[in-house]
Coordinates of C-alpha atoms in Angstrom, one line a residue:
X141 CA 0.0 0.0 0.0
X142 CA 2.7 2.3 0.1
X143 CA 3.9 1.9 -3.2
X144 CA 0.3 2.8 -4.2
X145 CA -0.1 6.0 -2.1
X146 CA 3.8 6.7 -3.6
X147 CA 2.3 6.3 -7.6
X148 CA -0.9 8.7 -6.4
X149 CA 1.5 11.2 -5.7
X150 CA 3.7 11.1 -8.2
X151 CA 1.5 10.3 -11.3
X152 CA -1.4 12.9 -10.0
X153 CA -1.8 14.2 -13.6
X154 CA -0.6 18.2 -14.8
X155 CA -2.8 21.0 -15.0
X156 CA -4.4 21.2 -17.8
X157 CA -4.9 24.0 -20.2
X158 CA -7.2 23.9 -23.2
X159 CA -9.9 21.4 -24.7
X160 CA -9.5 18.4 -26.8
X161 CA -13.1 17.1 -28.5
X162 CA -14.4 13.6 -29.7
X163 CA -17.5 12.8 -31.0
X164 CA -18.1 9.1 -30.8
X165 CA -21.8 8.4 -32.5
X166 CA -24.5 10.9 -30.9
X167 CA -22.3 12.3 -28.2
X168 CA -19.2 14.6 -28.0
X169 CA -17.0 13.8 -25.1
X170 CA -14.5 17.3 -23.8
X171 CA -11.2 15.9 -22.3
X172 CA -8.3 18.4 -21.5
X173 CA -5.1 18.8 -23.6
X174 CA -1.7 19.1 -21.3
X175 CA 0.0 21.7 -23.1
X176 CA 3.1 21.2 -21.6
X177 CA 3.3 17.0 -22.5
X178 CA 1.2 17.8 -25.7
X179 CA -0.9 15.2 -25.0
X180 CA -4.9 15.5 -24.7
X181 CA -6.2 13.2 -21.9
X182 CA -10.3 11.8 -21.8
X183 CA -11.3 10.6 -18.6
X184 CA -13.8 9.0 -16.6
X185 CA -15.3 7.4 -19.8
X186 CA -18.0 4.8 -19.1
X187 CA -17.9 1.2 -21.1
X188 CA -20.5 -0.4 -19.3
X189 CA -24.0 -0.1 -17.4
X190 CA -23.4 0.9 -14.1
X191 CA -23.3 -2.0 -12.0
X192 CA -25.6 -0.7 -9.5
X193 CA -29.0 -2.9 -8.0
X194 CA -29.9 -5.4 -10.0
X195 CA -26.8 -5.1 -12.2
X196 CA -24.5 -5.7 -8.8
X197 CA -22.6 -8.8 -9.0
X198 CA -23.7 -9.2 -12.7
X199 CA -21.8 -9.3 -15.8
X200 CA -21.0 -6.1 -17.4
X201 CA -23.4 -4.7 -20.1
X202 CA -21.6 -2.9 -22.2
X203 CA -22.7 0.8 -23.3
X204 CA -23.1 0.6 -27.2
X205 CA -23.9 4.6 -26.7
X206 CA -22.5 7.2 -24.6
X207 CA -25.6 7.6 -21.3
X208 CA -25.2 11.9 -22.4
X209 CA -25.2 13.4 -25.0
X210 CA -22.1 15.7 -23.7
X211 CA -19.5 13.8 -21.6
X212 CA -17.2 16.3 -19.9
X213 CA -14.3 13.9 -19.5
X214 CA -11.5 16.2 -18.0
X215 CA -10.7 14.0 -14.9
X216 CA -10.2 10.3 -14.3
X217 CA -13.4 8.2 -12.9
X218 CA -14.0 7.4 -9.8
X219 CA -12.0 3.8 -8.5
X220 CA -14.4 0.9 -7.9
X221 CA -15.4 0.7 -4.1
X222 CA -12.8 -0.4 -1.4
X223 CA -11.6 0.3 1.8
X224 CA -8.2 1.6 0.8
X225 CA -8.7 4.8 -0.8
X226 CA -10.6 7.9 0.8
X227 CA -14.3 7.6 0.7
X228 CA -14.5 10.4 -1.6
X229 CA -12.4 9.0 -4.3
X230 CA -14.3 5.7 -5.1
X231 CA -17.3 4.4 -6.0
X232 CA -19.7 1.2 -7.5
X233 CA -20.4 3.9 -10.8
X234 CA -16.8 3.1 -11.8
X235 CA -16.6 1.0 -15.0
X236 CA -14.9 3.7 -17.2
X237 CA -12.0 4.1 -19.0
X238 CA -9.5 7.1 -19.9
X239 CA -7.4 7.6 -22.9
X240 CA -4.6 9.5 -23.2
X241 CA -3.3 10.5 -27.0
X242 CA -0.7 13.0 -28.6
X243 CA -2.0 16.5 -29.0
X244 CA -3.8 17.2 -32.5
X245 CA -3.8 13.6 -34.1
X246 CA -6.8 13.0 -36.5
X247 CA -8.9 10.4 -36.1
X248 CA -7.2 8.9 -39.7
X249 CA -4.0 8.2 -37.4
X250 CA -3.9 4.9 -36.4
X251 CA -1.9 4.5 -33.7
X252 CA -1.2 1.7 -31.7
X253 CA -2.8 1.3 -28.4
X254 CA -1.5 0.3 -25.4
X255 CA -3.7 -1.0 -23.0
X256 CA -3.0 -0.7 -18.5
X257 CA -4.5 -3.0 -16.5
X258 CA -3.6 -2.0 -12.7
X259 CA -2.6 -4.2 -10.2
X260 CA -3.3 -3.8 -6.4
X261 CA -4.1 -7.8 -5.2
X262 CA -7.7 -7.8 -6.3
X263 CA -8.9 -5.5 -3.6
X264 CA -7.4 -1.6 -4.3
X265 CA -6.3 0.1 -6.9
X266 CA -7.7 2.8 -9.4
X267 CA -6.7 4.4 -13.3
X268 CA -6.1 7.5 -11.3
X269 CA -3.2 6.1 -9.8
X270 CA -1.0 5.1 -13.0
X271 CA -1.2 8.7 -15.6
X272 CA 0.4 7.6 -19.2
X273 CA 1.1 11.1 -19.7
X274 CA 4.9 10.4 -19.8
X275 CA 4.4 7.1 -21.8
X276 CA 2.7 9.1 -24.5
X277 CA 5.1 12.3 -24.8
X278 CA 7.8 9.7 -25.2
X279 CA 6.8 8.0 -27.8
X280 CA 6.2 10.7 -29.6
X281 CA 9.5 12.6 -29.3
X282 CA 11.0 9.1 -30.4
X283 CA 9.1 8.9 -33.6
X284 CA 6.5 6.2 -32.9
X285 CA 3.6 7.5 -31.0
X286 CA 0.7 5.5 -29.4
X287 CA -2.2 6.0 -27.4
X288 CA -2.5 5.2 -23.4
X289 CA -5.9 3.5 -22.5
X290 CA -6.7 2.2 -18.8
X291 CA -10.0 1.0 -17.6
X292 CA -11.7 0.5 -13.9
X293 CA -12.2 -3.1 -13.0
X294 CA -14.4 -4.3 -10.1
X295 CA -12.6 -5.6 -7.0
X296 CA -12.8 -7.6 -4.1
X297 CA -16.4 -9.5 -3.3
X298 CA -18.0 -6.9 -5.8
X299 CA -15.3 -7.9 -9.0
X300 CA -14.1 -11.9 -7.3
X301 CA -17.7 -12.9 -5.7
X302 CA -16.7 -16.2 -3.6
X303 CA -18.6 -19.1 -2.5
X304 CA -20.9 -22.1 -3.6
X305 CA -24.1 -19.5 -4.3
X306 CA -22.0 -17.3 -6.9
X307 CA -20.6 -20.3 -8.0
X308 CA -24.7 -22.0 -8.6
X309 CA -25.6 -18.6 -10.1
X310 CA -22.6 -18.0 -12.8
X311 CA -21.1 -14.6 -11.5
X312 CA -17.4 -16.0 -11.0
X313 CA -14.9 -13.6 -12.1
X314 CA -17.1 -10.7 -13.0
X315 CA -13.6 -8.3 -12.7
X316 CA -12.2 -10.2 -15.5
X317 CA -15.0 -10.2 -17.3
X318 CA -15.1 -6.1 -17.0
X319 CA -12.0 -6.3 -18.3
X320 CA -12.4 -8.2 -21.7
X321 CA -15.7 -5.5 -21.5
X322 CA -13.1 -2.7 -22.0
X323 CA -10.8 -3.8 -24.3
X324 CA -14.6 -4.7 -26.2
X325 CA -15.4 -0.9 -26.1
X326 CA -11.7 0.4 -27.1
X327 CA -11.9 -2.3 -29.9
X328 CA -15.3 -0.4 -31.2
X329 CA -14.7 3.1 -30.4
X330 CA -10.8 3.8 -30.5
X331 CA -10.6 4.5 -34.2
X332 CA -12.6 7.8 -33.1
X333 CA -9.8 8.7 -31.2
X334 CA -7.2 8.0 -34.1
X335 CA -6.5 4.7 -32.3
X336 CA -5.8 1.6 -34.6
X337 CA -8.0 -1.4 -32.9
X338 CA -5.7 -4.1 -34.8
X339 CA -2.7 -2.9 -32.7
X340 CA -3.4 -3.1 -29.2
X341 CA -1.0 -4.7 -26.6
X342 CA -2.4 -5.2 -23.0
X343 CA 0.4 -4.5 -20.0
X344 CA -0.4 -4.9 -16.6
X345 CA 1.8 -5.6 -13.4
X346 CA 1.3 -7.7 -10.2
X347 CA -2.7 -8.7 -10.1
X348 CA -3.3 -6.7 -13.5
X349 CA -0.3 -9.1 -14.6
X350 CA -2.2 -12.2 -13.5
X351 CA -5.4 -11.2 -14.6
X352 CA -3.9 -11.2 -18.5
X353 CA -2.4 -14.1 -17.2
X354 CA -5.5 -15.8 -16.9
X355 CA -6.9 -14.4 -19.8
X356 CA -4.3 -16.2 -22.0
X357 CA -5.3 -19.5 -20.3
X358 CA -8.5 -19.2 -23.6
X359 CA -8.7 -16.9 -26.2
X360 CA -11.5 -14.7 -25.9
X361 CA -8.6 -12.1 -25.2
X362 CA -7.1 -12.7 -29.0
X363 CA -10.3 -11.0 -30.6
X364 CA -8.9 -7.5 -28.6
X365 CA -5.2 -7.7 -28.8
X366 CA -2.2 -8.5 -30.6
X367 CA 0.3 -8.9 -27.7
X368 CA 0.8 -8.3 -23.5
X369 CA 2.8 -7.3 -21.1
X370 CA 3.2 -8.6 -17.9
X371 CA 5.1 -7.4 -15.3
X372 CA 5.4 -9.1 -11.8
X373 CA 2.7 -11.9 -12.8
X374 CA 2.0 -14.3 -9.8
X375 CA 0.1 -17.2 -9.1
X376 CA -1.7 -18.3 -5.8
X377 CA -2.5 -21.6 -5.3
X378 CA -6.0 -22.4 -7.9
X379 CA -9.3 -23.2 -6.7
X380 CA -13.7 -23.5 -6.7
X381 CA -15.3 -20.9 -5.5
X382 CA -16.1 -22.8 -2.8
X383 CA -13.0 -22.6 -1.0
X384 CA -13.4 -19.2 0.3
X385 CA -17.4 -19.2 1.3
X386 CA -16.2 -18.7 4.9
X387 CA -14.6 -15.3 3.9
X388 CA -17.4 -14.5 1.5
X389 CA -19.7 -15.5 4.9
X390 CA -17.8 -12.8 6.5
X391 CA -18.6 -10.2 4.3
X392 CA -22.5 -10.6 3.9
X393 CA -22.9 -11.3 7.8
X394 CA -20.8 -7.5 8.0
X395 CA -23.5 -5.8 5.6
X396 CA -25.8 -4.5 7.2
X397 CA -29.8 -5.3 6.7
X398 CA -27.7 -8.7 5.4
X399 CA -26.8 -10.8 8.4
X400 CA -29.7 -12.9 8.5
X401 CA -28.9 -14.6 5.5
X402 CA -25.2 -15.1 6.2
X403 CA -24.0 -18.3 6.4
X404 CA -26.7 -19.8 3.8
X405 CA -27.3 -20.4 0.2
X406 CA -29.0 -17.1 -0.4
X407 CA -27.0 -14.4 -0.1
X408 CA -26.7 -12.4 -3.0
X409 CA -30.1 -11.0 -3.6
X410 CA -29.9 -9.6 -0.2
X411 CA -26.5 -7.6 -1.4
X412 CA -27.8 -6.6 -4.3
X413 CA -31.0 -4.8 -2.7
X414 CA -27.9 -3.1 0.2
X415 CA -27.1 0.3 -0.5
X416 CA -23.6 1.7 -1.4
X417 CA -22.9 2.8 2.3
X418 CA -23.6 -0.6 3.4
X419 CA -21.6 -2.6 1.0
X420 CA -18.6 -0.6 2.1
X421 CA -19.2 -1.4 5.7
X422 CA -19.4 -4.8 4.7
X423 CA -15.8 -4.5 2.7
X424 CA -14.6 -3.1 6.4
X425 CA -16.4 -5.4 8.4
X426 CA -15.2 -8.2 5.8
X427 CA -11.4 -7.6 6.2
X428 CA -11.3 -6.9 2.4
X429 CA -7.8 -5.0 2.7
X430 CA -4.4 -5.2 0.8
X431 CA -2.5 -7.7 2.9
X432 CA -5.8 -9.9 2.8
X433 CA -6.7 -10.3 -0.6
X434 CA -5.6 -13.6 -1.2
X435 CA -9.5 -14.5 -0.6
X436 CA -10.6 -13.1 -3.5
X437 CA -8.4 -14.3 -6.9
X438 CA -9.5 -15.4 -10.0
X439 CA -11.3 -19.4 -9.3
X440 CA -11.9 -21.9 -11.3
X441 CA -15.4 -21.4 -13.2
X442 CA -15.4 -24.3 -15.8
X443 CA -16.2 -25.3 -19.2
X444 CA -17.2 -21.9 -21.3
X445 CA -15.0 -19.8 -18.0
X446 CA -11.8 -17.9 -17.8
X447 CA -10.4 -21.2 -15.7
X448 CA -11.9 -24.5 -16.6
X449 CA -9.4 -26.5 -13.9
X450 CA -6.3 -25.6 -12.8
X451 CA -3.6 -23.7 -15.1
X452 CA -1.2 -27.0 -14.3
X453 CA -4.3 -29.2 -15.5
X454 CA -5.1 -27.4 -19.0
X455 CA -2.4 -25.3 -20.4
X456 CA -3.0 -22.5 -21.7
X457 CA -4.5 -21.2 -25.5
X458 CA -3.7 -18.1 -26.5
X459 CA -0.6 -17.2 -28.9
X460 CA -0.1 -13.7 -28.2
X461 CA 3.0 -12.4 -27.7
X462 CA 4.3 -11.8 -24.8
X463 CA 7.1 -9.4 -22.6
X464 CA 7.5 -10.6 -19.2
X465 CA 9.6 -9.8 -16.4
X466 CA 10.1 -10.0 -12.3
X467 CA 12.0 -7.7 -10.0
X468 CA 14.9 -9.2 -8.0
X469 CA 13.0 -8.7 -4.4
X470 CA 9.4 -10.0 -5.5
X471 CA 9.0 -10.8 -1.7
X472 CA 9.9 -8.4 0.4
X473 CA 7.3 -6.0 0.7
X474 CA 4.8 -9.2 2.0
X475 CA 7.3 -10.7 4.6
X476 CA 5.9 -10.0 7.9
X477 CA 8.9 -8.2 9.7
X478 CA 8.2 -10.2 12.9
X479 CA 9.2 -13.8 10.8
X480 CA 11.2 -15.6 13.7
X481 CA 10.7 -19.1 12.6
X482 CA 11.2 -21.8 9.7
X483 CA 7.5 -22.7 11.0
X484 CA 6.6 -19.1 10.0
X485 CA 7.6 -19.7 6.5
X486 CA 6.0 -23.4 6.4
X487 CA 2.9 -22.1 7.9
X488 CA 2.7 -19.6 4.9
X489 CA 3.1 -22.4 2.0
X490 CA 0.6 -24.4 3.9
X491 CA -2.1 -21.7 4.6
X492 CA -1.5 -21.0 0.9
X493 CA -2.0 -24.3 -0.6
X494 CA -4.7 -25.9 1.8
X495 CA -6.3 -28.2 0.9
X496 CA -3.9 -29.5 -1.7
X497 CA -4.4 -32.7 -4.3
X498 CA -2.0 -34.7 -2.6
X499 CA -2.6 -36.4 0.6
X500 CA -1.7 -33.9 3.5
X501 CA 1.2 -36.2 4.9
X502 CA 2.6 -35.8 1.2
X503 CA 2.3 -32.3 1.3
X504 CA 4.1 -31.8 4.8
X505 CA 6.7 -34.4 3.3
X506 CA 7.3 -31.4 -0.1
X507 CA 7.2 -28.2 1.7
X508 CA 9.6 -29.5 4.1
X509 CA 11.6 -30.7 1.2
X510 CA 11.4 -27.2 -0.5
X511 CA 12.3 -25.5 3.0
X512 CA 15.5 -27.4 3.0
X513 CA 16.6 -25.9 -0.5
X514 CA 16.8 -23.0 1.1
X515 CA 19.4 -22.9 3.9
X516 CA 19.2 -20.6 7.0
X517 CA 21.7 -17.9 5.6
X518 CA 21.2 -14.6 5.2
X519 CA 23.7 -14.3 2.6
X520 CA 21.3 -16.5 0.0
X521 CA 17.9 -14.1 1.2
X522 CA 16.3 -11.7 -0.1
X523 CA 17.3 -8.3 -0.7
X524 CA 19.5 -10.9 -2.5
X525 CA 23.1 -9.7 -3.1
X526 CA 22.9 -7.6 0.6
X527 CA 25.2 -10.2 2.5
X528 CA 24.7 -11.0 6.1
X529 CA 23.2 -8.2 6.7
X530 CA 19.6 -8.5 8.4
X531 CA 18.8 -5.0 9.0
X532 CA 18.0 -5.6 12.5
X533 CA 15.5 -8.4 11.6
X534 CA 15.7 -11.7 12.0
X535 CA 17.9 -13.7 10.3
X536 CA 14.1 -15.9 8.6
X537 CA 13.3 -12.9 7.1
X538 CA 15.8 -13.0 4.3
X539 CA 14.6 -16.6 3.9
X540 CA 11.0 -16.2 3.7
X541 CA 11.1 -13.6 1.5
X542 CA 13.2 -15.3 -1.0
X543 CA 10.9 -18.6 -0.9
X544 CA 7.7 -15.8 -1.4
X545 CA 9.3 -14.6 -3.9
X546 CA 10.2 -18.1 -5.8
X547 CA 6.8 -19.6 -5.2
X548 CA 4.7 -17.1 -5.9
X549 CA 6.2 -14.7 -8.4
X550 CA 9.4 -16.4 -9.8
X551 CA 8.1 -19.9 -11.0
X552 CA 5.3 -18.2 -12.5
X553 CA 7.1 -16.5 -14.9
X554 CA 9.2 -19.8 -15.9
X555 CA 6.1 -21.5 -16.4
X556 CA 4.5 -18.8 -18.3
X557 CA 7.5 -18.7 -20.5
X558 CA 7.3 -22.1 -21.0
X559 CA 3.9 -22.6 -22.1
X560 CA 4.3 -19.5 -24.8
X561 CA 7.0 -21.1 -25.9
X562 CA 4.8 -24.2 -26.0
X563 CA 2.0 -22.8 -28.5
X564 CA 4.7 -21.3 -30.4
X565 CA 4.2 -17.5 -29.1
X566 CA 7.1 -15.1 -29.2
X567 CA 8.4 -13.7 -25.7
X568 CA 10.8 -11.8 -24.0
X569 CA 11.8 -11.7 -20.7
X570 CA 13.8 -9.8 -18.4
X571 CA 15.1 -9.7 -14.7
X572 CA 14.6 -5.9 -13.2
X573 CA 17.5 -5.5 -10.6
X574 CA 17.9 -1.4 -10.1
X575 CA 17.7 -0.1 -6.9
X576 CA 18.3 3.6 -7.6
X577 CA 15.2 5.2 -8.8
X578 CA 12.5 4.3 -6.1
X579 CA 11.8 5.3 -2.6
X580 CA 9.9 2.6 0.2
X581 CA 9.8 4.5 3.0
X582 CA 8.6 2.4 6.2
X583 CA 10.0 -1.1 4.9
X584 CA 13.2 -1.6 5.7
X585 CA 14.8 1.2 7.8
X586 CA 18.4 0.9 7.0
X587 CA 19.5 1.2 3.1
X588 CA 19.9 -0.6 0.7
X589 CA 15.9 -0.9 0.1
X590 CA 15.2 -3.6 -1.8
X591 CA 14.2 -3.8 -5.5
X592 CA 10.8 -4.9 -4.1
X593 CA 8.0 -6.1 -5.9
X594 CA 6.1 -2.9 -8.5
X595 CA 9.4 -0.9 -8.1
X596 CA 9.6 -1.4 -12.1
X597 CA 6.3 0.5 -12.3
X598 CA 7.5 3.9 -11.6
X599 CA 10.4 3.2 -14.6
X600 CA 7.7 2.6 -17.0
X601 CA 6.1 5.3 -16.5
X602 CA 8.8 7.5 -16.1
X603 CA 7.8 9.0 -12.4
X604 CA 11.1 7.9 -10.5
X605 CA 11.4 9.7 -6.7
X606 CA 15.1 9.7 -7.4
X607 CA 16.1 11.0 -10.8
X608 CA 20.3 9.7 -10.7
X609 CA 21.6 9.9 -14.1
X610 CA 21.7 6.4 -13.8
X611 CA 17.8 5.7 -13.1
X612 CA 16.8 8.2 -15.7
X613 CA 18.5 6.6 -18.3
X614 CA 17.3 3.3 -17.5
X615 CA 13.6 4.7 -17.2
X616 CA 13.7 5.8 -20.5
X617 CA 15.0 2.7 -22.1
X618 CA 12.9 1.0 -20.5
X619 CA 9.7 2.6 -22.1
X620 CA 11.7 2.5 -25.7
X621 CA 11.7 -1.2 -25.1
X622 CA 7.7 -1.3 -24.1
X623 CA 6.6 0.9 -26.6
X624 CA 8.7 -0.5 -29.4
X625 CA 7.2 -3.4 -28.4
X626 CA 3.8 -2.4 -29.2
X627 CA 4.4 -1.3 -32.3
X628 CA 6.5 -3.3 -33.5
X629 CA 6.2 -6.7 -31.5
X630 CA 9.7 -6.7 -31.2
X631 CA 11.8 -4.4 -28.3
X632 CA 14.5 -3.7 -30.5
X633 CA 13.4 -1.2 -33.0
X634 CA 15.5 1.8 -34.6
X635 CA 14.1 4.6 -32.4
X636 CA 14.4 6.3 -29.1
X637 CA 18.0 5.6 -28.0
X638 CA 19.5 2.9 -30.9
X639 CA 22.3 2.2 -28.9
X640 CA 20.2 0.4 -25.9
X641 CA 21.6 -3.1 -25.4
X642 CA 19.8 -5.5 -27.4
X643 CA 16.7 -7.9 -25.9
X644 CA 17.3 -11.2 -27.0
X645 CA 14.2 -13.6 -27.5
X646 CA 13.4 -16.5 -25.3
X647 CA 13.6 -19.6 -26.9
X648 CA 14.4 -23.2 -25.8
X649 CA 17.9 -23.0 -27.2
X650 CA 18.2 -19.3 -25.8
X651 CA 16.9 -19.0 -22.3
X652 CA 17.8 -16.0 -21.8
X653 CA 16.7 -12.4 -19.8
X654 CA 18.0 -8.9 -20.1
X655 CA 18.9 -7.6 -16.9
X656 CA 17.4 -4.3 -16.6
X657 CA 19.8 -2.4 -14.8
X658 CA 20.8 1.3 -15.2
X659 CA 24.4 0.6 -14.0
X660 CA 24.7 -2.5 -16.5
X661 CA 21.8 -3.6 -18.6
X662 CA 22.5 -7.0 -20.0
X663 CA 21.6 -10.3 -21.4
X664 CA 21.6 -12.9 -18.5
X665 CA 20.8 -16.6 -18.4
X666 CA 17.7 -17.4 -16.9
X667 CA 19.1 -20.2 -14.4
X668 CA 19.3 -18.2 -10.9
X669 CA 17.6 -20.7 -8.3
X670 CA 16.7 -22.9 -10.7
X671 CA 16.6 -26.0 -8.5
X672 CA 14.6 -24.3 -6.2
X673 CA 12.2 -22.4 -8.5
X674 CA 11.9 -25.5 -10.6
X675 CA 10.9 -27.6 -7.7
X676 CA 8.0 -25.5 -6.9
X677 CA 7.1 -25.9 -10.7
X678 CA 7.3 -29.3 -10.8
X679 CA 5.0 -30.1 -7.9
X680 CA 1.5 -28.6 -8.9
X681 CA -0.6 -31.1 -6.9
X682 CA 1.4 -30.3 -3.6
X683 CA 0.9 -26.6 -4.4
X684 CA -2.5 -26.4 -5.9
X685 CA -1.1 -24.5 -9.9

């Protein structure tokens, strides 16, 4: 959550100065134009019915029309209801989008698109957080300009409804299906905003990662884009939505007018007849905050769903290309500070992977197995390359947050890579070690801080707390490798600066990453911990992938 207060304050977008105009069939929407970024920004624009009443916990209906006839657009929508953010800034009205474009294109411009799909563990986060304004000026002062789109997605209960009732009544998922809903609407209306609907690459990091993540597992996502980007993907342990009815229990018996029907098959008629005010006492009353959202991920919804079984069960479908990446210190910024024990760190793979295929004597039998890969030395933890030095923790700490890290963030991407590479898809990948540009404050107290999980973030879009000469350059090499990307579906291309090191594809023969580093960026073979990573990928029934 800090990170995510850190990007409100530093991507809050600039004052604006004159009026940029669409009109999309009956209706002309008024953004803003940024004079001094020359971009024009549209905001706030809704795709979809409002999912308010009888529309709550329902599948999006996407807006064919504009509800008005003028759309003043000048500021980003509201974020979708959660505890996280001040009252004021979020509501259940929120399926919108904004689009950000270079100043005085035609609609005759065809750009590419480039699509942001925010992360924030399924239970926070908001398009007002992450401003493309420096991903758009940039690619226009290197000669290939796109257009920045990012959409609202439903979260917690309201976006990942749990239980055996949603599960009876079909309304699994319902975030990612407001997702696919937006990427539907840019696909019909982007043209209008010079936008070229063939070209449209979907990036996203940590639960915005695994939510294209899961979209690739079908295809339904190939009819909206051409390629993704997915930075800091993860993957908790897959299951029903029956696994989590006691924290979906927990969240109708805290709304209020509701808690006579908790704890029985007839919940959600009762929620969708609660008012606003009382659905976000129920998100309080629920426990649906950052460190808890675990309870409500992506779950297995069946033939004709976004997971028909388990990702290790049936590989994925889609051939997209892909760019994908981790940051060295994936899980640091999860480890609880007060880890004193190996028990602390089994207890973790265990409460993560309950109940797991395998018998739970088996189970014990693994994690105790993948415990011992990783010896008591603070030398092999994480921040990795940081020595003995605990920064007045425990010596457990470094170990638990490099086996976070490797079972949740790291063995993801080796498998992801693997099963592109398995339908024949094109990727990239890199490994994101710079510890320069970004400031945790409150996470470690004595230096170095880590390069912790969505440090890469503020690189992209070019709003580093620390501008060294170093981190600048980096950051802007960075976005020449995403946007050439986009356009091009290769990071290599002639423009922005030519003499950036060259990213090497993936392939079986080539296993390769680029080290993103503004002290050294190079190529790097993909092997670090790969006993230990490859463990963890090698035992999906223990682990539940």
């Amino acid at each position: 959550m800090l990170l995510l207060n850190a990007v409100f304050f530093l991507l809050n977008p600039a004052l604006a100065n004159a009026a940029a105009v669409v009109n999309i069939g009956g209706s002309t929407i008024i953004g803003t134009e940024f004079k001094p970024s020359n971009v024009e920004f549209f905001g706030g624009i809704p795709y979809a019915e409002p999912p308010l009443g009888n529309l709550r916990l329902q599948p999006p209906v996407l807006l064919k029309s504009l509800p008005v006839k003028t759309l003043h657009a000048e500021n980003f929508g509201l974020a979708c209801l959660q505890t996280d953010l001040p009252r004021d800034t979020v509501s259940e009205d929120c399926l919108t989008l904004n689009i950000i474009r270079p100043a005085g294109i035609s609609k005759k411009a065809n750009l590419p698109v480039m699509v942001w799909v925010y992360g924030g563990a399924n239970v926070i986060g908001g398009t007002s957080l992450y401003n493309g304004t420096e991903i758009v000026a940039h690619s226009v002062k290197r000669g290939t300009p796109i257009i920045f789109a990012s959409m609202n997605y439903r979260l917690g209960p309201l976006g990942f409804p749990q239980g055996a009732e949603a599960g009876q009544k079909k309304i699994l998922n319902l975030a990612l299906e407001d997702q696919l809903t937006a990427l539907e609407w840019i696909q019909e209306n982007i043209g209008q905003f010079g936008g070229d609907k063939s070209k449209v690459t979907v990036f996203g990091e940590s639960a915005g990662a695994t939510a294209i993540r899961v979209h690739l597992q079908e295809t339904r996502i190939d009819k909206f884009a051409r390629a993704v980007i997915l930075e800091s993907t993860f993957s908790r342990p897959t299951f029903g939505p029956e696994a989590h009815e006691a924290a979906w229990q927990l969240f109708v018996a805290s709304i209020p007018g509701c808690e006579a029907v908790a704890n029985t098959p007839n919940t959600i008629d009762c929620i969708r007849q609660a008012d606003t005010q009382s659905i976000l006492q129920g998100l309080n009353g629920g426990q649906v905050f950052f460190f808890n959202g675990s309870n409500y991920q992506a779950v297995i919804d069946g033939p004709g769903g976004f997971l028909v079984d388990r990702p290790s069960v049936v590989p994925a479908k889609s051939r997209l290309p892909m760019l994908i990446g981790t940051n060295l210190d994936e899980g640091t910024i999860f480890t609880p500070q007060d880890t004193r024990s190996p028990d602390d760190i089994k207890n973790f793979i265990l409460s993560a992977t309950s109940p797991p295929v395998v018998s739970p004597a088996e189970q014990e039998a693994i994690i105790d197995r993948a415990l011992a890969m990783y010896p008591d030395n603070p030398a092999l933890g994480s921040p990795f390359n940081t020595g003995n030095d605990t920064f007045g923790l425990d010596g457990e700490y470094k170990r638990y947050a490099a086996i976070f890290a490797d079972f949740i963030v790291q063995s993801t991407k080796r498998t992801m890579i693997q099963n592109r590479m398995d339908v024949g898809a094109k990727v990239f990948a890199y490994l994101f070690t710079d510890p320069d540009g970004v400031l945790i404050p409150d996470l470690i107290d004595t230096p170095p801080a880590p390069v912790a999980h969505s440090t890469e973030v503020f690189y992209v879009f070019g709003t580093l707390a620390k501008k060294t000469h170093t981190a600048v350059s980096l950051s802007s090499n960075m976005r020449d490798y995403w946007i050439s990307f986009a356009t091009s579906l290769d990071p290599n291309d002639n423009h922005g600066n030519v003499n950036r090191p060259r990213w090497e594809e993936y392939t079986q023969q080539n296993k390769v990453l680029l080290e993103l580093n503004g002290h050294d960026t190079k190529t790097i073979p993909d092997n670090f911990r790969e006993e230990q990573i490859s463990f963890f990928q090698n035992n999906p029934d223990a682990f539940r992938r």
